[in-house]
N, CA, C and O atoms as a MOPAC input file, in Angstrom:
PM7 MOZYME 1SCF
protein

 N      0.82100 1    -1.19700 1     0.00000 1
 C      0.00000 1     0.00000 1     0.00000 1
 C      0.86500 1     1.26200 1     0.00000 1
 O      0.52500 1     2.27500 1    -0.61000 1
 N      1.97300 1     1.16700 1     0.69100 1
 C      2.86200 1     2.33100 1     0.68600 1
 C      3.39800 1     2.61400 1    -0.70800 1
 O      3.59800 1     3.77200 1    -1.07400 1
 N      3.63300 1     1.57000 1    -1.48500 1
 C      4.10900 1     1.76400 1    -2.85600 1
 C      3.07400 1     2.52600 1    -3.67700 1
 O      3.43200 1     3.33900 1    -4.52900 1
 N      1.78300 1     2.26300 1    -3.42200 1
 C      0.73700 1     3.00600 1    -4.12600 1
 C      0.75100 1     4.47700 1    -3.73100 1
 O      0.46100 1     5.34300 1    -4.55600 1
 N      1.08200 1     4.76200 1    -2.48500 1
 C      1.13300 1     6.16000 1    -2.04200 1
 C      2.30300 1     6.90800 1    -2.67300 1
 O      2.24000 1     8.12500 1    -2.84500 1
 N      3.37600 1     6.18700 1    -3.02100 1
 C      4.52000 1     6.84200 1    -3.66200 1
 C      4.17500 1     7.36000 1    -5.05200 1
 O      4.87100 1     8.22800 1    -5.57800 1
 N      3.11700 1     6.84300 1    -5.64600 1
 C      2.69100 1     7.35600 1    -6.95400 1
 C      2.34300 1     8.83900 1    -6.87600 1
 O      2.53300 1     9.59300 1    -7.83000 1
 N      1.83100 1     9.23600 1    -5.71700 1
 C      1.38400 1    10.61400 1    -5.54200 1
 C      2.44900 1    11.48600 1    -4.88400 1
 O      2.18300 1    12.64700 1    -4.57400 1
 N      3.63300 1    10.95500 1    -4.66800 1
 C      4.68400 1    11.71300 1    -3.97800 1
 C      5.09000 1    12.95600 1    -4.76600 1
 O      5.36300 1    13.99900 1    -4.17100 1
 N      5.13300 1    12.86100 1    -6.08000 1
 C      5.53400 1    14.03500 1    -6.87400 1
 C      4.51100 1    15.15700 1    -6.73700 1
 O      4.87900 1    16.33000 1    -6.69100 1
 N      3.24800 1    14.80900 1    -6.67300 1
 C      2.21900 1    15.83800 1    -6.49200 1
 C      2.30100 1    16.44400 1    -5.09900 1
 O      2.08200 1    17.64200 1    -4.92300 1
 N      2.61500 1    15.62000 1    -4.11600 1
 C      2.72700 1    16.13100 1    -2.74700 1
 C      3.94900 1    17.03900 1    -2.62000 1
 O      3.88000 1    18.09900 1    -1.99900 1
 N      5.05600 1    16.62200 1    -3.20600 1
 C      6.29300 1    17.41000 1    -3.10200 1
 C      6.24500 1    18.67700 1    -3.94500 1
 O      7.04500 1    19.58300 1    -3.71300 1
 N      5.35400 1    18.77500 1    -4.90100 1
 C      5.24900 1    19.97100 1    -5.74300 1
 C      4.85200 1    21.19300 1    -4.93300 1
 O      5.11600 1    22.32700 1    -5.33200 1
 N      4.22500 1    20.95700 1    -3.81100 1
 C      3.81100 1    22.06900 1    -2.96400 1
 C      5.02800 1    22.79700 1    -2.39100 1
 O      4.95600 1    23.99400 1    -2.11600 1
 N      6.12400 1    22.10000 1    -2.21100 1
 C      7.33400 1    22.74400 1    -1.70600 1
 C      7.43500 1    22.73500 1    -0.19900 1
 O      8.39900 1    23.26300 1     0.35600 1
 N      6.47600 1    22.15700 1     0.46800 1
 C      6.52100 1    22.06100 1     1.92300 1
 C      6.46400 1    20.58500 1     2.30800 1
 O      5.89800 1    19.77000 1     1.57900 1
 N      7.04400 1    20.25000 1     3.43600 1
 C      6.94400 1    18.84900 1     3.86600 1
 C      5.48500 1    18.49600 1     4.18600 1
 O      4.74200 1    19.30300 1     4.74600 1
 N      5.10900 1    17.31000 1     3.82700 1
 C      3.71900 1    16.92600 1     4.06500 1
 C      3.58600 1    16.24000 1     5.41800 1
 O      4.52300 1    15.62400 1     5.92400 1
 N      2.42000 1    16.36300 1     5.97100 1
 C      2.12800 1    15.77000 1     7.27100 1
 C      1.80000 1    14.28900 1     7.10900 1
 O      1.55400 1    13.80800 1     6.00200 1
 N      1.80200 1    13.60200 1     8.19500 1
 C      1.55100 1    12.16900 1     8.17300 1
 C      0.05400 1    11.86200 1     8.01100 1
 O     -0.29900 1    10.77400 1     7.55400 1
 N     -0.82200 1    12.79400 1     8.37500 1
 C     -2.25800 1    12.52100 1     8.31900 1
 C     -2.75100 1    12.19000 1     6.91100 1
 O     -3.49800 1    11.22700 1     6.74500 1
 N     -2.35500 1    12.96300 1     5.88600 1
 C     -2.81900 1    12.58900 1     4.54300 1
 C     -2.33000 1    11.20900 1     4.10500 1
 O     -3.04700 1    10.47500 1     3.42700 1
 N     -1.10700 1    10.86500 1     4.49700 1
 C     -0.58700 1     9.54800 1     4.16000 1
 C     -1.39800 1     8.45700 1     4.84700 1
 O     -1.74700 1     7.45100 1     4.23000 1
 N     -1.69500 1     8.66000 1     6.11600 1
 C     -2.50000 1     7.67200 1     6.84300 1
 C     -3.90500 1     7.56200 1     6.26500 1
 O     -4.45500 1     6.46500 1     6.17100 1
 N     -4.48600 1     8.69300 1     5.87600 1
 C     -5.82400 1     8.65200 1     5.27000 1
 C     -5.79200 1     7.88800 1     3.94700 1
 O     -6.69800 1     7.11000 1     3.65000 1
 N     -4.74600 1     8.11300 1     3.16100 1
 C     -4.62000 1     7.38800 1     1.89400 1
 C     -4.48500 1     5.89400 1     2.14700 1
 O     -5.08700 1     5.08500 1     1.44100 1
 N     -3.69800 1     5.52500 1     3.15300 1
 C     -3.55400 1     4.11000 1     3.49300 1
 C     -4.87500 1     3.50900 1     3.95300 1
 O     -5.21000 1     2.38200 1     3.59000 1
 N     -5.62200 1     4.25900 1     4.74900 1
 C     -6.92000 1     3.76000 1     5.21700 1
 C     -7.89600 1     3.58000 1     4.06100 1
 O     -8.62900 1     2.59300 1     4.01100 1
 N     -7.90500 1     4.52700 1     3.13600 1
 C     -8.80100 1     4.39400 1     1.98300 1
 C     -8.40900 1     3.21300 1     1.10200 1
 O     -9.27500 1     2.48800 1     0.61000 1
 N     -7.10500 1     3.01700 1     0.90200 1
 C     -6.65500 1     1.86400 1     0.12500 1
 C     -7.03300 1     0.55600 1     0.81500 1
 O     -7.43900 1    -0.40900 1     0.16800 1
 N     -6.89300 1     0.54200 1     2.13000 1
 C     -7.25700 1    -0.65800 1     2.87800 1
 C     -8.76200 1    -0.90700 1     2.78000 1
 O     -9.19600 1    -2.05200 1     2.65300 1
 N     -9.55300 1     0.15700 1     2.83800 1
 C    -11.00300 1     0.01900 1     2.71700 1
 C    -11.38900 1    -0.52700 1     1.34100 1
 O    -12.26600 1    -1.38300 1     1.23000 1
 N    -10.72700 1    -0.02500 1     0.29500 1
 C    -10.99100 1    -0.54300 1    -1.05100 1
 C    -10.64800 1    -2.02400 1    -1.14700 1
 O    -11.38000 1    -2.79600 1    -1.76600 1
 N     -9.54500 1    -2.41500 1    -0.54100 1
 C     -9.13000 1    -3.81700 1    -0.56600 1
 C    -10.13700 1    -4.69000 1     0.18700 1
 O    -10.46300 1    -5.78700 1    -0.26700 1
 N    -10.62400 1    -4.21900 1     1.31800 1
 C    -11.61300 1    -4.97700 1     2.09000 1
 C    -12.89800 1    -5.13200 1     1.29300 1
 O    -13.48100 1    -6.21500 1     1.26900 1
 N    -13.34700 1    -4.07100 1     0.64400 1
 C    -14.55300 1    -4.16200 1    -0.19300 1
 C    -14.37000 1    -5.17500 1    -1.30900 1
 O    -15.26400 1    -5.97900 1    -1.57300 1
 N    -13.22300 1    -5.14100 1    -1.96200 1
 C    -12.95700 1    -6.08300 1    -3.05100 1
 C    -12.93900 1    -7.51600 1    -2.53200 1
 O    -13.48900 1    -8.41500 1    -3.16800 1
 N    -12.31100 1    -7.73000 1    -1.38500 1
 C    -12.24300 1    -9.07800 1    -0.81900 1
 C    -13.61600 1    -9.59500 1    -0.41300 1
 O    -13.91500 1   -10.77100 1    -0.62000 1
 N    -14.46100 1    -8.73100 1     0.16500 1
 C    -15.80300 1    -9.18600 1     0.54700 1
 C    -16.61800 1    -9.56200 1    -0.68200 1
 O    -17.39100 1   -10.51800 1    -0.63900 1
 N    -16.45700 1    -8.82700 1    -1.77400 1
 C    -17.15100 1    -9.19500 1    -3.01000 1
 C    -16.65400 1   -10.53300 1    -3.53400 1
 O    -17.44400 1   -11.35500 1    -3.99700 1
 N    -15.34900 1   -10.75100 1    -3.46100 1
 C    -14.79300 1   -12.02300 1    -3.92400 1
 C    -15.29000 1   -13.17800 1    -3.06700 1
 O    -15.59400 1   -14.25200 1    -3.58600 1
 N    -15.37200 1   -12.96500 1    -1.76800 1
 C    -15.86000 1   -14.01300 1    -0.87000 1
 C    -17.31500 1   -14.31600 1    -1.16100 1
 O    -17.70500 1   -15.48300 1    -1.21200 1
 N    -18.13200 1   -13.27800 1    -1.35400 1
 C    -19.55200 1   -13.51700 1    -1.62300 1
 C    -19.74100 1   -14.24300 1    -2.95200 1
 O    -20.61700 1   -15.10100 1    -3.06300 1
 N    -18.93500 1   -13.91500 1    -3.96100 1
 C    -19.01400 1   -14.63500 1    -5.23700 1
 C    -18.64700 1   -16.09600 1    -5.04300 1
 O    -19.30500 1   -16.99100 1    -5.57300 1
 N    -17.59100 1   -16.32500 1    -4.27800 1
 C    -17.13000 1   -17.69400 1    -4.03600 1
 C    -18.18700 1   -18.48600 1    -3.27000 1
 O    -18.44600 1   -19.64600 1    -3.58900 1
 N    -18.80100 1   -17.86000 1    -2.26000 1
 C    -19.83200 1   -18.54100 1    -1.47500 1
 C    -21.06200 1   -18.81900 1    -2.32100 1
 O    -21.65800 1   -19.89000 1    -2.20600 1
 N    -21.45500 1   -17.87200 1    -3.17400 1
 C    -22.63900 1   -18.10400 1    -4.00100 1
 C    -22.38300 1   -19.21700 1    -5.00400 1
 O    -23.28200 1   -20.01000 1    -5.28600 1
 N    -21.16900 1   -19.29000 1    -5.54800 1
 C    -20.83700 1   -20.39600 1    -6.45200 1
 C    -20.89000 1   -21.72400 1    -5.72400 1
 O    -21.39600 1   -22.70800 1    -6.26400 1
 N    -20.36900 1   -21.76500 1    -4.49600 1
 C    -20.40500 1   -23.00000 1    -3.71800 1
 C    -21.83600 1   -23.38000 1    -3.37600 1
 O    -22.19700 1   -24.55600 1    -3.43900 1
 N    -22.66300 1   -22.38700 1    -3.01000 1
 C    -24.05500 1   -22.67400 1    -2.67100 1
 C    -24.79800 1   -23.22000 1    -3.87900 1
 O    -25.57800 1   -24.16400 1    -3.75000 1
 N    -24.56800 1   -22.64100 1    -5.05200 1
 C    -25.22500 1   -23.13300 1    -6.26300 1
 C    -24.81500 1   -24.56700 1    -6.55300 1
 O    -25.65500 1   -25.38500 1    -6.93000 1
 N    -23.53700 1   -24.88300 1    -6.38400 1
 C    -23.06900 1   -26.24500 1    -6.61500 1
 C    -23.70400 1   -27.20500 1    -5.62100 1
 O    -24.09000 1   -28.31500 1    -5.98800 1
 N    -23.81600 1   -26.78100 1    -4.35000 1
 C    -24.40300 1   -27.64500 1    -3.32700 1
 C    -25.87600 1   -27.89200 1    -3.60800 1
 O    -26.35600 1   -29.01100 1    -3.42800 1
 N    -26.60400 1   -26.86800 1    -4.04700 1
 C    -28.02100 1   -27.03000 1    -4.35700 1
 C    -28.19600 1   -27.98700 1    -5.52500 1
 O    -29.05300 1   -28.87000 1    -5.48000 1
 N    -27.39200 1   -27.82200 1    -6.57000 1
 C    -27.48200 1   -28.71200 1    -7.72600 1
 C    -27.16300 1   -30.14500 1    -7.33100 1
 O    -27.84600 1   -31.07600 1    -7.75700 1
 N    -26.12100 1   -30.32500 1    -6.51600 1
 C    -25.74500 1   -31.67100 1    -6.09300 1
 C    -26.83400 1   -32.30300 1    -5.24500 1
 O    -27.11500 1   -33.49300 1    -5.39200 1
 N    -27.46000 1   -31.52200 1    -4.35100 1
 C    -28.51300 1   -32.08300 1    -3.50600 1
 C    -29.73700 1   -32.45600 1    -4.34200 1
 O    -30.37900 1   -33.47100 1    -4.07200 1
 N    -30.07000 1   -31.64100 1    -5.36100 1
 C    -31.19200 1   -31.98300 1    -6.23800 1
 C    -30.90600 1   -33.25800 1    -7.01500 1
 O    -31.78700 1   -34.10000 1    -7.18800 1
 N    -29.67500 1   -33.39700 1    -7.48200 1
 C    -29.31100 1   -34.60300 1    -8.21800 1
 C    -29.38100 1   -35.82300 1    -7.31700 1
 O    -29.83300 1   -36.88400 1    -7.74800 1
 N    -28.94300 1   -35.69000 1    -6.07400 1
 C    -29.00200 1   -36.80900 1    -5.13500 1
 C    -30.44600 1   -37.19300 1    -4.84700 1
 O    -30.76800 1   -38.37900 1    -4.77500 1
 N    -31.32800 1   -36.19400 1    -4.68000 1
 C    -32.74100 1   -36.47500 1    -4.42700 1
 C    -33.35900 1   -37.21300 1    -5.60400 1
 O    -34.10400 1   -38.17600 1    -5.41900 1
 N    -33.05100 1   -36.75900 1    -6.81600 1
 C    -33.59500 1   -37.41600 1    -7.99800 1
 C    -33.08200 1   -38.84400 1    -8.11500 1
 O    -33.82700 1   -39.74700 1    -8.49500 1
 N    -31.81700 1   -39.04700 1    -7.79100 1
 C    -31.26200 1   -40.39600 1    -7.85200 1
 C    -31.89900 1   -41.29400 1    -6.80100 1
 O    -32.15700 1   -42.47000 1    -7.05700 1
 N    -32.15500 1   -40.73700 1    -5.61400 1
 C    -32.74400 1   -41.52900 1    -4.54300 1
 C    -34.19600 1   -41.88100 1    -4.85300 1
 O    -34.63600 1   -42.99500 1    -4.56800 1
 N    -34.94400 1   -40.94400 1    -5.43400 1
 C    -36.35600 1   -41.18700 1    -5.69700 1
 C    -36.56700 1   -42.01100 1    -6.96000 1
 O    -37.58600 1   -42.68700 1    -7.09900 1
 N    -35.64900 1   -41.96000 1    -7.84200 1
 C    -35.74200 1   -42.77300 1    -9.04100 1
 C    -36.56700 1   -42.13100 1   -10.13400 1
 O    -36.70700 1   -40.91000 1   -10.19500 1
 N    -37.11500 1   -42.98000 1   -11.00300 1
 C    -37.79700 1   -42.52800 1   -12.20900 1
 C    -39.09500 1   -41.78800 1   -11.91000 1
 O    -39.48000 1   -40.90500 1   -12.67600 1
 N    -39.77200 1   -42.11600 1   -10.83300 1
 C    -41.07100 1   -41.51400 1   -10.52600 1
 C    -40.98000 1   -39.99500 1   -10.42600 1
 O    -41.85800 1   -39.28300 1   -10.91300 1
 N    -39.94800 1   -39.51400 1    -9.81400 1
 C    -39.82300 1   -38.07900 1    -9.60300 1
 C    -39.42600 1   -37.34100 1   -10.88200 1
 O    -39.78600 1   -36.17600 1   -11.05000 1
 N    -38.71500 1   -37.97400 1   -11.75700 1
 C    -38.20300 1   -37.29800 1   -12.95100 1
 C    -39.27100 1   -37.18200 1   -14.03600 1
 O    -39.40800 1   -36.10900 1   -14.62400 1
 N    -40.02700 1   -38.22700 1   -14.32400 1
 C    -40.93100 1   -38.26300 1   -15.46900 1
 C    -42.40900 1   -38.15200 1   -15.09600 1
 O    -43.26800 1   -38.28700 1   -15.96800 1
 N    -42.72000 1   -37.91600 1   -13.85000 1
 C    -44.11000 1   -37.88200 1   -13.39500 1
 C    -44.79500 1   -39.21900 1   -13.72000 1
 O    -45.92300 1   -39.25700 1   -14.21200 1
 N    -44.10300 1   -40.27200 1   -13.44000 1
 C    -44.56200 1   -41.62700 1   -13.74700 1
 C    -45.75700 1   -42.01400 1   -12.87400 1
 O    -46.66900 1   -42.70200 1   -13.33300 1
 N    -45.74600 1   -41.57000 1   -11.61400 1
 C    -46.82700 1   -41.88500 1   -10.68300 1
 C    -47.48100 1   -40.57900 1   -10.26300 1
 O    -46.80100 1   -39.59200 1    -9.98200 1
 N    -48.82200 1   -40.58300 1   -10.22200 1
 C    -49.55900 1   -39.42400 1    -9.73600 1
 C    -50.33200 1   -39.83400 1    -8.49600 1
 O    -50.95300 1   -40.89600 1    -8.46700 1
 N    -50.29400 1   -38.99800 1    -7.48100 1
 C    -51.02200 1   -39.28900 1    -6.25000 1
 C    -52.28200 1   -38.43700 1    -6.22700 1
 O    -52.20900 1   -37.21100 1    -6.30500 1
 N    -53.43100 1   -39.08300 1    -6.12200 1
 C    -54.71400 1   -38.38200 1    -6.04000 1
 C    -55.44800 1   -38.87700 1    -4.80700 1
 O    -55.83800 1   -40.04300 1    -4.73700 1
 N    -55.63600 1   -38.00200 1    -3.84000 1
 C    -56.40900 1   -38.35300 1    -2.65900 1
 C    -55.82400 1   -39.51100 1    -1.87000 1
 O    -56.57700 1   -40.30300 1    -1.30300 1
 N    -54.53700 1   -39.63100 1    -1.81700 1
 C    -53.92200 1   -40.68600 1    -1.04400 1
 C    -53.74700 1   -41.97700 1    -1.81500 1
 O    -53.02000 1   -42.86500 1    -1.36700 1
 N    -54.39800 1   -42.10500 1    -2.96600 1
 C    -54.25000 1   -43.30800 1    -3.78300 1
 C    -53.20600 1   -43.05300 1    -4.85600 1
 O    -53.06200 1   -41.93500 1    -5.35100 1
 N    -52.49800 1   -44.08000 1    -5.19800 1
 C    -51.47600 1   -43.97400 1    -6.23300 1
 C    -52.05600 1   -44.47400 1    -7.54100 1
 O    -52.54800 1   -45.60000 1    -7.61700 1
 N    -52.00300 1   -43.64300 1    -8.56900 1
 C    -52.48500 1   -44.01000 1    -9.89800 1
 C    -51.31200 1   -43.98400 1   -10.85500 1
 O    -50.57700 1   -42.99900 1   -10.93400 1
 N    -51.15000 1   -45.05200 1   -11.56500 1
 C    -50.13500 1   -45.07300 1   -12.61000 1
 C    -50.72500 1   -44.45300 1   -13.86700 1
 O    -51.94200 1   -44.48400 1   -14.05200 1
 N    -49.92100 1   -43.91000 1   -14.70200 1
 C    -50.38800 1   -43.23800 1   -15.91200 1
 C    -51.14200 1   -44.21300 1   -16.80700 1
 O    -52.06500 1   -43.79700 1   -17.50700 1
 N    -50.78900 1   -45.48100 1   -16.81100 1
 C    -51.46600 1   -46.47900 1   -17.64200 1
 C    -52.91700 1   -46.69600 1   -17.21400 1
 O    -53.71700 1   -47.18500 1   -18.01100 1
 N    -53.28100 1   -46.34100 1   -15.96000 1
 C    -54.63600 1   -46.55800 1   -15.45100 1
 C    -55.64100 1   -45.57700 1   -16.03600 1
 O    -56.84200 1   -45.84100 1   -15.97100 1
 N    -55.21100 1   -44.47800 1   -16.59400 1
 C    -56.13700 1   -43.45100 1   -17.08200 1
 C    -56.65900 1   -43.75400 1   -18.44000 1
 O    -57.44800 1   -42.98200 1   -18.98400 1

């Protein structure tokens, strides 16, 4: 972060007076804040990608566990009775 502050050293020194430490500290704090914001966005993207993968995997597991009935609407339940499509 200090290296980023050196980019502005020529503008600071153009004034011809020594600069105080407060502007440097403020610049460091702002750079740190930008970095924290960027990291939180990266974490949220990573978590949302993981959540999407987990949801897809759980749906696939449910479909595998339930078998063909759940995928193709092979069995219909009406009033507690099970009707196969061939019965209609």
